[in-house]
């Protein structure tokens, strides 16, 4: 690891000022992603500002929903009563990720900022536009089994690995950030992460020094019918090949509202808006779920080695919607 | 276990040097120990040549721990002072900002029970408890551990009496080579309190039903222990050991000595 200066921030303004003043500085949350990438020399910040002691760890009711502190751990968030009862989709998604040890360390702010697991990105001897702009994309014509089927560019075909973020995308979360001179702003979740375009080095729209302070979840009536389905190469402690966050509200058997977001398929959580539009107002039947999934995946652009993801995503969407219909109980029947 | 004093007393020589260089800070150093800002100031003096002959003494003071771990021999760029508690003992360490908690435990404190399997968060061999929760010491920077309470495998037994989880691992043969075992046991110990608190996992039947404590099925135990990889594949026996500690019923032991005793 290269040398870096370490400090603990006592208040958000200090943290923001330090990181804004030094382009080489980074906030340090649980360190589960950043420390790993520093060991691999993929990232080499000259300064780390530890934000885990900031008082941003609460999870509380607001006028319009629930606010989740950015430095609350993933474990605490998934297990908080407000989240389990009102946003079980988020609990399920968080619990589908990593291991208990990692979730005990990982912060919510850090989770949103975790970087891709593209193996070319991790290997400093390989070309990678995300790690080193202009060096080329090793995966585009390389081994791209785990890569994107939606929204990629010639510059980068990586997928964004977070499970938590897939649920946040489905739940229309809002990210609260604080910048220099106490400049606060909010970012709609759909606008938080980016597609790679010509600037894959930018994962999201945060500016240097901007600190995530909380994530807000608007009130919804999905609690009784939501499901997070994760498909991976071993049954636990592995990143998703494809994952689906699905949530429904019904009037009789007619779909009043539906939210579907996919993980493992794009550079950001992929809102399946085609499928959502297709389903709204229709009967909640398996045939309709299937047809909606077909419609969504029509637009997929798989790469050389990941064509399987198209069929997998179709099935996964259908299964996740069925899981939601079965009340979000783990272990799908039928 | 008896607490060590948090910070060492100063020798006369050390006191004199600090008095000369940092008269304003001396009382604070005596009451609460050498902090990062003092250290940085001292480093500045070193840079300007002011410290010269006394430097070695200061270095040793800054590096000194209450339990006599050897001080680092040279001045540290980006050194961080950390006061924390490990297995019931107060420790005061000067670490390189890059040092992980795992390396601090193994290389500085000779607590080699925690193992380095992958060093990248992928195996769980380095699992320790911080403030009672299981974490990976290979991805935890030692510098972040100020005021934390750390428990390693060495801190689980009470004298000669093994922790029930340690005893159960022996009874059920929950290991072969033993490399993953300290991490497995620390993880399993934390799992017991998570279950007591009613925490959920991905395979929990209905996360909306929060209640405590939860009764762990084998599937639950496997999912919750998935952060600890065992290359010897001792998994079934590990699950048995955990079931026994978790439940009230004894689980049958799977092995016996050649003479038929257990
Ligand atoms: C072996 C392994 C398996 C994993 N498996 C999964 C998985 O299956 N699913 C999954 O979703 N994740 C998985 N993860 C990733 C894990 O969830 C992330 O590493 C974690 O969420 C990152 O959080 P952190 O607090 O540790 O972030 P850090 O590593 O501390 O920081 C990550 C980035 O976020 C920035 N940052 C942190 N907090 C803030 C803030 N408040 N404002 C602005 N920027 C901030 C940091 O500067 C840094 O750039 C896995 C990780 C490992 C090591
Ligand atoms: S897919 Fe993106 S992250 Fe992977 S090598 Fe190409 S540019 Fe790098
Ligand atoms: S050594 Fe820490 S997880 Fe493998
Ligand atoms: S006992 Fe050998 S790795 Fe688990």
XYZ file of C-alpha atoms and ligand atoms in Angstrom:
665
model
C 0.000 0.000 0.000
C 1.211 3.480 -0.739
C 1.618 6.003 2.073
C -1.364 8.078 3.093
C -2.267 10.434 5.852
C -5.070 9.304 8.145
C -7.374 11.462 10.211
C -10.667 11.038 12.017
C -13.292 13.648 11.312
C -15.254 14.853 14.322
C -17.872 16.723 12.312
C -19.121 16.635 8.712
C -17.834 20.109 7.794
C -14.267 19.135 8.689
C -14.558 15.933 6.684
C -15.968 17.755 3.665
C -13.332 20.496 3.825
C -10.441 18.063 4.055
C -11.584 15.934 1.139
C -12.624 18.938 -0.976
C -9.212 20.534 -0.505
C -7.242 17.498 -1.677
C -8.103 15.771 -4.969
C -6.179 12.741 -3.663
C -8.291 12.462 -0.512
C -11.084 9.972 0.142
C -13.620 9.405 2.868
C -13.152 6.143 4.730
C -16.266 4.232 5.750
C -15.973 0.593 6.763
C -13.030 0.255 4.407
C -14.248 -3.058 3.010
C -13.923 -1.842 -0.560
C -11.423 1.008 -0.350
C -8.808 -0.788 1.769
C -9.013 -3.806 -0.525
C -8.510 -1.633 -3.615
C -5.611 0.151 -1.941
C -3.923 -3.177 -1.229
C -4.312 -4.012 -4.918
C -2.932 -0.582 -5.850
C -6.060 0.050 -7.921
C -6.740 3.107 -5.801
C -4.051 5.120 -4.086
C -5.436 8.033 -2.116
C -2.902 10.280 -0.403
C -5.256 10.978 2.451
C -8.069 9.111 4.198
C -10.621 10.923 6.299
C -12.392 8.481 8.600
C -16.072 9.393 8.783
C -17.289 6.450 10.838
C -17.366 8.517 14.031
C -19.688 11.152 12.553
C -23.170 11.269 13.996
C -24.847 10.085 10.841
C -25.719 6.592 11.972
C -29.378 6.997 12.889
C -32.358 5.464 11.185
C -35.470 7.488 11.836
C -38.950 8.401 10.630
C -39.339 11.604 8.642
C -42.491 13.396 7.488
C -42.410 11.509 4.185
C -40.731 8.206 5.001
C -37.604 6.973 6.719
C -34.083 8.420 6.644
C -31.121 6.073 6.894
C -27.835 7.508 8.133
C -24.889 7.194 5.755
C -22.537 5.857 8.411
C -24.997 3.329 9.813
C -23.700 -0.129 9.012
C -25.394 -2.376 6.491
C -26.060 -4.899 9.282
C -27.734 -2.352 11.514
C -29.805 -1.028 8.629
C -31.036 -4.426 7.465
C -32.036 -5.357 11.004
C -33.634 -2.108 12.052
C -37.278 -2.559 12.885
C -38.379 0.414 10.755
C -36.680 -1.122 7.741
C -37.727 -4.720 8.325
C -41.370 -3.737 8.761
C -41.722 -1.000 6.143
C -39.023 -1.761 3.572
C -38.397 -5.516 3.799
C -37.109 -5.376 0.225
C -34.143 -3.337 1.449
C -33.454 -5.734 4.336
C -33.515 -8.703 1.980
C -31.223 -7.033 -0.541
C -28.655 -6.027 2.070
C -28.744 -9.480 3.648
C -28.155 -11.041 0.229
C -24.807 -9.246 -0.019
C -21.345 -10.158 1.253
C -21.088 -11.823 4.711
C -22.142 -10.904 8.232
C -18.600 -9.731 8.999
C -18.558 -7.418 5.978
C -22.071 -6.113 6.619
C -21.030 -5.294 10.186
C -18.269 -3.087 8.793
C -19.817 -1.727 5.592
C -21.568 1.636 5.802
C -24.536 2.674 3.688
C -22.602 5.557 2.125
C -19.704 3.238 1.314
C -22.016 0.650 -0.184
C -23.342 3.153 -2.749
C -19.781 4.095 -3.647
C -18.338 0.609 -3.967
C -16.581 0.002 -7.244
C -17.055 -2.634 -9.893
C -15.679 -6.164 -9.417
C -14.584 -6.344 -13.086
C -11.415 -8.448 -12.927
C -9.643 -6.227 -15.452
C -10.322 -3.246 -13.229
C -8.729 -5.135 -10.315
C -5.642 -6.229 -12.259
C -3.289 -3.269 -12.616
C -1.445 -5.032 -15.451
C -4.542 -4.992 -17.635
C -5.978 -2.137 -19.653
C -9.015 -0.541 -18.044
C -10.613 2.808 -18.847
C -12.241 3.004 -15.473
C -8.974 2.648 -13.577
C -6.804 4.413 -16.130
C -8.790 6.509 -18.612
C -7.591 6.020 -22.172
C -5.901 2.649 -21.586
C -8.726 0.701 -23.245
C -11.306 -1.749 -21.948
C -9.906 -5.207 -21.306
C -13.332 -6.777 -20.943
C -14.970 -5.514 -24.138
C -13.290 -8.226 -26.228
C -11.955 -10.169 -23.263
C -13.703 -12.378 -20.744
C -16.983 -10.599 -20.210
C -19.167 -13.276 -18.701
C -19.958 -11.172 -15.633
C -20.467 -7.936 -17.527
C -23.318 -5.744 -18.706
C -26.209 -6.491 -21.014
C -27.756 -3.017 -20.752
C -26.418 0.509 -21.104
C -22.740 -0.258 -21.756
C -20.449 1.701 -24.040
C -17.372 0.779 -26.063
C -15.383 2.396 -23.257
C -16.663 0.186 -20.445
C -18.929 -2.832 -20.056
C -18.657 -3.229 -16.284
C -21.543 -3.827 -13.900
C -22.119 -2.171 -10.599
C -22.048 -4.803 -7.854
C -24.192 -3.538 -4.966
C -27.288 -5.468 -3.893
C -28.475 -2.753 -1.526
C -28.553 -0.216 -4.340
C -30.849 -2.391 -6.461
C -33.478 -2.243 -3.731
C -32.905 1.497 -3.261
C -33.464 2.016 -6.994
C -36.746 0.102 -6.854
C -37.841 2.062 -3.791
C -37.143 5.493 -5.379
C -34.702 6.501 -2.655
C -33.250 9.995 -2.432
C -29.600 10.573 -1.536
C -28.797 13.537 0.705
C -25.319 14.991 0.311
C -23.340 17.797 1.873
C -20.632 19.732 0.038
C -18.281 22.604 0.770
C -19.622 25.647 2.624
C -22.506 23.603 3.946
C -23.952 23.245 0.432
C -26.594 20.547 0.769
C -28.377 18.901 -2.108
C -30.476 15.846 -2.827
C -30.014 13.399 -5.678
C -32.804 11.151 -6.939
C -31.543 7.591 -6.842
C -32.021 7.154 -10.587
C -29.598 10.063 -11.121
C -27.024 8.971 -8.570
C -25.141 6.294 -10.505
C -24.104 6.805 -14.124
C -23.892 4.823 -17.300
C -20.284 4.587 -18.497
C -20.559 6.635 -21.718
C -17.202 8.261 -22.435
C -16.269 8.695 -18.786
C -16.323 5.281 -17.123
C -13.900 6.549 -14.476
C -16.932 8.249 -12.937
C -19.184 5.720 -11.221
C -21.668 8.289 -9.962
C -22.489 11.980 -9.832
C -20.927 12.859 -6.468
C -18.310 15.588 -6.650
C -14.950 15.349 -4.915
C -15.541 16.152 -1.269
C -19.292 15.664 -1.327
C -20.368 13.558 1.619
C -23.455 11.377 1.643
C -25.205 12.143 4.919
C -28.357 10.066 4.569
C -30.572 8.098 2.224
C -34.278 8.763 2.352
C -36.948 6.220 1.532
C -40.382 7.570 0.644
C -43.415 5.898 2.203
C -44.955 3.212 0.005
C -47.426 0.380 0.204
C -45.095 -2.356 -1.011
C -44.190 -3.860 2.355
C -46.495 -6.843 1.970
C -45.462 -7.721 -1.551
C -41.785 -7.380 -2.290
C -38.949 -9.767 -2.972
C -35.226 -9.665 -3.629
C -33.997 -12.545 -5.733
C -30.266 -13.013 -6.169
C -28.736 -15.520 -8.561
C -25.083 -16.316 -8.066
C -22.537 -19.028 -8.605
C -22.600 -20.295 -5.050
C -25.483 -20.044 -2.658
C -23.964 -17.364 -0.443
C -21.068 -14.869 -0.179
C -20.820 -14.202 -3.900
C -21.743 -11.295 -6.125
C -24.862 -11.490 -8.272
C -24.886 -12.750 -11.823
C -28.362 -11.298 -11.984
C -30.544 -9.989 -9.190
C -34.050 -8.573 -9.107
C -35.773 -6.296 -6.634
C -39.515 -6.521 -7.170
C -42.373 -4.790 -5.382
C -46.095 -4.716 -6.069
C -49.262 -3.164 -4.785
C -52.622 -4.541 -5.883
C -56.271 -3.633 -6.189
C -58.016 -6.962 -6.170
C -55.779 -8.886 -8.497
C -55.016 -5.832 -10.602
C -51.555 -4.289 -10.370
C -51.829 -0.776 -8.984
C -48.124 -0.078 -8.818
C -45.057 -2.144 -9.583
C -41.336 -1.552 -9.161
C -38.657 -3.712 -10.715
C -34.911 -3.083 -10.618
C -32.151 -5.393 -11.837
C -28.647 -5.888 -10.502
C -25.657 -7.410 -12.259
C -26.770 -6.252 -15.697
C -25.560 -2.652 -16.047
C -23.203 0.063 -14.808
C -25.992 1.141 -12.466
C -29.040 -0.514 -10.909
C -31.296 -1.043 -13.915
C -34.890 0.074 -13.474
C -37.010 -2.181 -15.657
C -39.322 0.626 -16.684
C -40.545 -1.143 -19.826
C -41.744 -4.086 -17.739
C -43.197 -1.770 -15.102
C -45.200 0.159 -17.670
C -46.355 -3.060 -19.312
C -47.650 -4.477 -16.034
C -49.362 -1.462 -14.524
C -53.134 -1.958 -14.553
C -52.864 -5.607 -15.642
C -53.777 -8.757 -13.730
C -51.024 -10.106 -11.507
C -50.578 -13.438 -13.292
C -47.505 -15.445 -14.109
C -48.220 -15.115 -17.832
C -48.237 -11.345 -17.525
C -45.023 -11.348 -15.460
C -43.395 -13.376 -18.210
C -44.607 -11.138 -20.983
C -43.364 -8.070 -19.126
C -39.942 -9.649 -18.646
C -39.808 -10.485 -22.364
C -40.620 -6.888 -23.221
C -37.872 -5.567 -20.940
C -35.192 -7.921 -22.198
C -35.937 -7.133 -25.862
C -33.658 -4.164 -25.407
C -30.761 -6.171 -23.957
C -27.415 -6.084 -25.768
C -25.422 -9.022 -24.452
C -21.684 -9.405 -25.021
C -19.749 -12.419 -26.300
C -19.848 -14.438 -23.063
C -22.923 -13.289 -21.212
C -25.831 -14.143 -23.474
C -27.065 -16.445 -20.703
C -27.883 -13.370 -18.647
C -30.754 -12.489 -20.976
C -32.630 -15.738 -20.379
C -31.639 -15.658 -16.719
C -32.949 -12.121 -16.208
C -36.293 -12.999 -17.819
C -36.792 -15.929 -15.479
C -35.505 -13.979 -12.506
C -37.973 -11.125 -13.078
C -40.846 -13.592 -13.258
C -39.706 -15.451 -10.139
C -39.110 -12.286 -8.133
C -42.600 -10.985 -8.959
C -44.017 -14.340 -7.896
C -41.993 -14.088 -4.700
C -43.511 -10.680 -4.073
C -46.989 -12.131 -4.653
C -46.224 -14.845 -2.078
C -45.669 -12.151 0.530
C -41.908 -11.785 0.367
C -41.339 -15.040 2.198
C -37.915 -16.560 1.538
C -37.869 -19.722 -0.538
C -40.043 -19.624 -3.624
C -42.820 -22.104 -4.055
C -43.828 -23.618 -7.372
C -8.604 -9.489 34.112
C -6.765 -6.503 35.517
C -6.509 -3.389 33.405
C -3.102 -2.068 32.543
C -2.531 1.650 32.990
C -3.543 3.233 29.705
C -0.314 5.114 29.184
C 3.213 4.642 30.464
C 4.859 7.042 32.855
C 7.555 9.237 31.405
C 11.170 8.699 32.345
C 13.067 11.772 33.557
C 14.867 12.047 30.260
C 11.671 11.870 28.260
C 10.004 14.403 30.485
C 12.915 16.807 30.035
C 12.889 16.526 26.275
C 9.156 17.087 26.047
C 9.387 19.990 28.497
C 11.974 21.671 26.292
C 10.177 21.107 23.051
C 6.515 21.257 23.970
C 6.072 22.891 27.363
C 2.397 23.658 26.768
C 1.487 20.118 25.888
C 3.353 18.339 28.680
C 0.553 18.216 31.263
C -1.813 16.829 28.645
C 0.681 14.217 27.600
C 1.139 13.126 31.186
C -2.584 12.784 31.824
C -3.834 11.434 28.552
C -0.814 10.214 26.672
C 0.856 11.113 23.442
C -1.654 11.992 20.753
C -1.386 12.346 17.024
C -1.006 16.131 17.095
C 1.900 15.894 19.558
C 3.448 13.329 17.355
C 3.137 15.494 14.265
C 4.719 18.375 16.100
C 7.588 16.182 17.184
C 8.054 15.027 13.633
C 8.340 18.674 12.594
C 11.115 19.141 15.120
C 12.864 16.119 13.720
C 12.584 17.608 10.272
C 14.278 20.810 11.391
C 17.014 18.889 13.176
C 15.935 20.126 16.590
C 15.559 16.748 18.157
C 18.915 15.331 17.153
C 20.368 13.302 20.006
C 17.226 12.949 22.037
C 15.275 11.664 19.108
C 15.737 8.022 19.806
C 14.346 8.451 23.297
C 11.248 10.193 21.996
C 10.723 7.596 19.365
C 10.788 4.880 21.951
C 8.375 6.739 24.130
C 5.953 7.175 21.289
C 6.236 3.590 20.288
C 6.052 2.151 23.747
C 3.104 -0.027 24.588
C 2.073 -0.964 28.056
C 2.688 -4.623 27.403
C 6.177 -4.246 26.101
C 5.741 -4.903 22.391
C 8.972 -3.795 20.753
C 8.956 -0.176 19.613
C 9.441 0.496 15.928
C 13.045 1.559 15.488
C 12.544 4.514 13.198
C 10.402 7.601 12.870
C 7.139 6.924 11.115
C 5.733 8.906 8.277
C 1.954 8.881 8.819
C 2.214 7.253 12.227
C -1.022 7.058 14.203
C -1.322 6.508 17.938
C -4.099 4.146 18.887
C -5.326 3.358 22.380
C -7.602 0.352 22.417
C -8.458 -2.696 24.460
C -7.501 -6.142 23.245
C -8.686 -9.230 25.108
C -9.310 -7.156 28.217
C -5.955 -5.360 28.222
C -5.385 -1.740 27.369
C -2.910 -1.300 24.540
C -1.328 1.849 23.241
C 0.231 1.430 19.838
C 1.918 3.644 17.331
C 1.059 2.227 13.935
C 1.752 3.024 10.321
C -1.525 4.340 8.862
C -1.361 1.457 6.377
C -1.229 -1.266 8.997
C -4.281 -3.491 9.273
C -5.622 -4.625 12.606
C -4.702 -8.181 11.559
C -1.053 -7.260 11.091
C -1.027 -5.239 14.294
C -2.351 -8.251 16.215
C 0.013 -10.725 14.621
C 3.173 -8.732 14.089
C 3.103 -6.240 16.919
C 1.268 -8.021 19.696
C 2.219 -11.621 18.930
C -1.461 -12.593 18.876
C -1.081 -15.010 16.001
C -4.368 -16.852 16.528
C -6.137 -14.698 13.945
C -5.058 -15.965 10.557
C -4.293 -14.302 7.261
C -6.011 -16.415 4.651
C -6.618 -14.107 1.721
C -5.980 -10.604 3.124
C -8.850 -9.361 0.910
C -12.047 -9.991 2.830
C -12.843 -13.209 1.015
C -12.240 -16.007 3.536
C -13.018 -14.973 7.133
C -9.838 -16.484 8.651
C -9.035 -13.097 10.200
C -12.425 -12.690 11.918
C -12.272 -10.965 15.319
C -14.876 -9.221 17.443
C -14.885 -5.445 17.723
C -17.232 -4.091 20.367
C -18.828 -7.541 20.361
C -19.536 -7.732 16.629
C -17.651 -9.917 14.162
C -15.546 -8.103 11.598
C -12.634 -8.814 9.270
C -9.369 -7.627 10.741
C -7.625 -7.774 7.340
C -9.803 -4.939 5.997
C -9.795 -2.947 9.246
C -7.057 -0.357 9.473
C -5.511 -0.446 12.949
C -5.625 3.352 12.957
C -9.419 3.257 12.989
C -9.570 1.244 16.220
C -9.123 4.034 18.772
C -11.170 3.206 21.902
C -12.443 -0.038 20.437
C -12.734 -3.275 22.376
C -11.217 -6.121 20.396
C -11.605 -9.813 21.191
C -9.553 -12.407 19.366
C -9.541 -16.190 19.662
C -6.925 -15.798 22.423
C -9.444 -13.847 24.489
C -12.340 -16.311 24.478
C -11.269 -18.846 27.109
C -11.470 -18.028 30.814
C -8.078 -19.161 32.024
C -7.956 -22.909 31.381
C -11.673 -23.183 30.766
C -12.479 -23.162 27.098
C -15.289 -21.061 25.719
C -18.278 -23.388 25.089
C -17.865 -22.821 21.352
C -14.219 -23.890 21.504
C -15.189 -27.018 23.451
C -17.947 -27.808 20.963
C -15.568 -27.483 18.009
C -13.299 -30.048 19.651
C -16.153 -32.369 20.535
C -17.536 -32.291 16.996
C -14.210 -32.285 15.200
C -15.034 -28.960 13.591
C -11.690 -28.707 11.809
C -8.908 -30.564 10.078
C -5.868 -28.359 9.490
C -7.226 -25.732 11.876
C -6.244 -22.725 9.806
C -9.750 -21.337 9.449
C -10.753 -22.363 12.984
C -9.987 -19.222 15.011
C -12.049 -17.215 12.526
C -14.818 -19.829 12.503
C -15.034 -19.820 16.290
C -15.014 -16.034 16.655
C -17.675 -15.885 13.967
C -19.784 -18.566 15.662
C -19.534 -16.813 19.034
C -20.880 -13.615 17.481
C -23.573 -15.589 15.689
C -24.945 -16.709 19.062
C -25.553 -13.131 20.162
C -26.955 -12.120 16.772
C -29.502 -14.934 17.073
C -30.327 -13.837 20.597
C -30.907 -10.297 19.319
C -33.291 -11.584 16.666
C -31.163 -10.479 13.718
C -32.243 -11.754 10.303
C -30.372 -13.392 7.437
C -31.104 -13.769 3.725
C -32.741 -17.157 4.376
C -34.898 -15.941 7.257
C -38.419 -16.921 6.312
C -40.028 -13.538 6.794
C -37.866 -10.521 7.561
C -40.956 -8.475 8.370
C -41.553 -10.544 11.478
C -38.990 -9.107 13.834
C -38.808 -11.077 17.042
C -36.199 -12.374 19.389
C -34.491 -14.683 19.860
C -34.388 -16.615 16.575
C -34.053 -20.373 16.468
C -31.456 -21.289 13.896
C -32.079 -24.100 11.427
C -29.091 -25.759 9.778
C -29.810 -23.690 6.667
C -29.700 -20.531 8.783
C -26.416 -21.575 10.396
C -24.854 -22.275 7.005
C -25.983 -18.970 5.536
C -24.816 -16.989 8.559
C -21.448 -18.759 8.591
C -20.891 -18.344 4.845
C -18.320 -15.615 5.475
C -15.935 -18.258 6.836
C -14.454 -20.526 4.217
C -12.949 -23.888 5.214
C -10.712 -25.455 2.605
C -10.734 -28.734 4.515
C -14.504 -28.831 4.211
C -15.245 -29.338 7.900
C -18.605 -27.649 7.394
C -20.984 -30.410 8.596
C -19.074 -30.715 11.864
C -18.904 -26.961 12.297
C -22.688 -26.826 11.920
C -23.024 -29.579 14.553
C -20.810 -27.692 16.986
C -22.824 -24.517 16.545
C -26.124 -26.361 16.850
C -25.021 -27.785 20.149
C -24.051 -24.431 21.616
C -27.140 -22.767 20.156
C -29.659 -25.391 21.233
C -30.115 -26.982 24.583
C -29.879 -30.560 23.333
C -26.528 -32.272 23.012
C -25.713 -33.208 19.445
C -24.126 -36.629 19.035
C -20.370 -36.573 18.746
C -19.214 -37.894 15.394
C -15.859 -39.391 16.333
C -14.372 -41.598 18.983
C -10.912 -42.732 20.023
C -9.712 -46.077 18.658
C -10.495 -47.771 21.967
C -14.119 -46.739 21.655
C -14.062 -43.978 24.269
C -15.038 -40.406 23.524
C -15.431 -10.463 -0.233
C -16.483 -9.414 -0.440
C -17.733 -9.793 -0.888
C -18.723 -8.831 -1.085
N -19.945 -9.220 -1.556
C -20.896 -8.296 -1.790
C -22.169 -8.644 -2.308
O -22.456 -9.818 -2.550
N -23.081 -7.654 -2.524
C -22.807 -6.362 -2.261
O -23.672 -5.526 -2.455
N -21.614 -5.989 -1.781
C -20.662 -6.927 -1.543
N -19.437 -6.533 -1.080
C -19.124 -5.117 -1.057
C -19.475 -4.415 0.216
O -20.871 -4.350 0.338
C -18.877 -3.015 0.118
O -17.482 -3.147 0.140
C -19.310 -2.105 1.234
O -20.699 -1.872 1.181
C -18.588 -0.774 1.161
O -18.876 -0.021 2.313
P -17.695 0.584 3.226
O -18.318 1.410 4.264
O -16.805 -0.514 3.705
O -16.964 1.468 2.150
P -15.456 1.973 2.059
O -14.616 0.870 1.529
O -15.044 2.607 3.326
O -15.620 3.099 0.970
C -16.006 2.848 -0.356
C -16.058 4.167 -1.103
O -17.118 4.967 -0.621
C -16.680 6.261 -0.284
N -17.536 6.691 0.824
C -17.761 6.019 1.984
N -18.690 6.663 2.716
C -19.054 7.770 2.016
C -19.965 8.839 2.262
N -20.717 8.890 3.372
N -20.073 9.822 1.337
C -19.337 9.775 0.208
N -18.454 8.789 -0.077
C -18.323 7.796 0.814
C -15.228 6.074 0.063
O -14.507 7.259 -0.112
C -14.812 5.013 -0.927
O -14.485 5.589 -2.144
C -18.445 -7.475 -0.832
C -17.190 -7.101 -0.359
C -16.217 -8.044 -0.157
C -14.875 -7.616 0.341
S -15.400 -3.135 -18.276
Fe -14.957 -1.108 -17.390
S -13.951 -1.703 -15.500
Fe -13.814 -3.531 -16.798
S -11.922 -3.344 -18.006
Fe -13.511 -2.376 -19.196
S -13.283 -0.223 -18.584
Fe -12.330 -1.388 -16.980
S -7.732 -12.887 5.701
Fe -9.336 -11.523 6.139
S -10.974 -12.397 5.041
Fe -9.322 -13.650 4.403
S -9.884 -26.754 9.018
Fe -8.535 -26.528 7.360
S -9.340 -24.750 6.418
Fe -10.860 -25.222 7.831
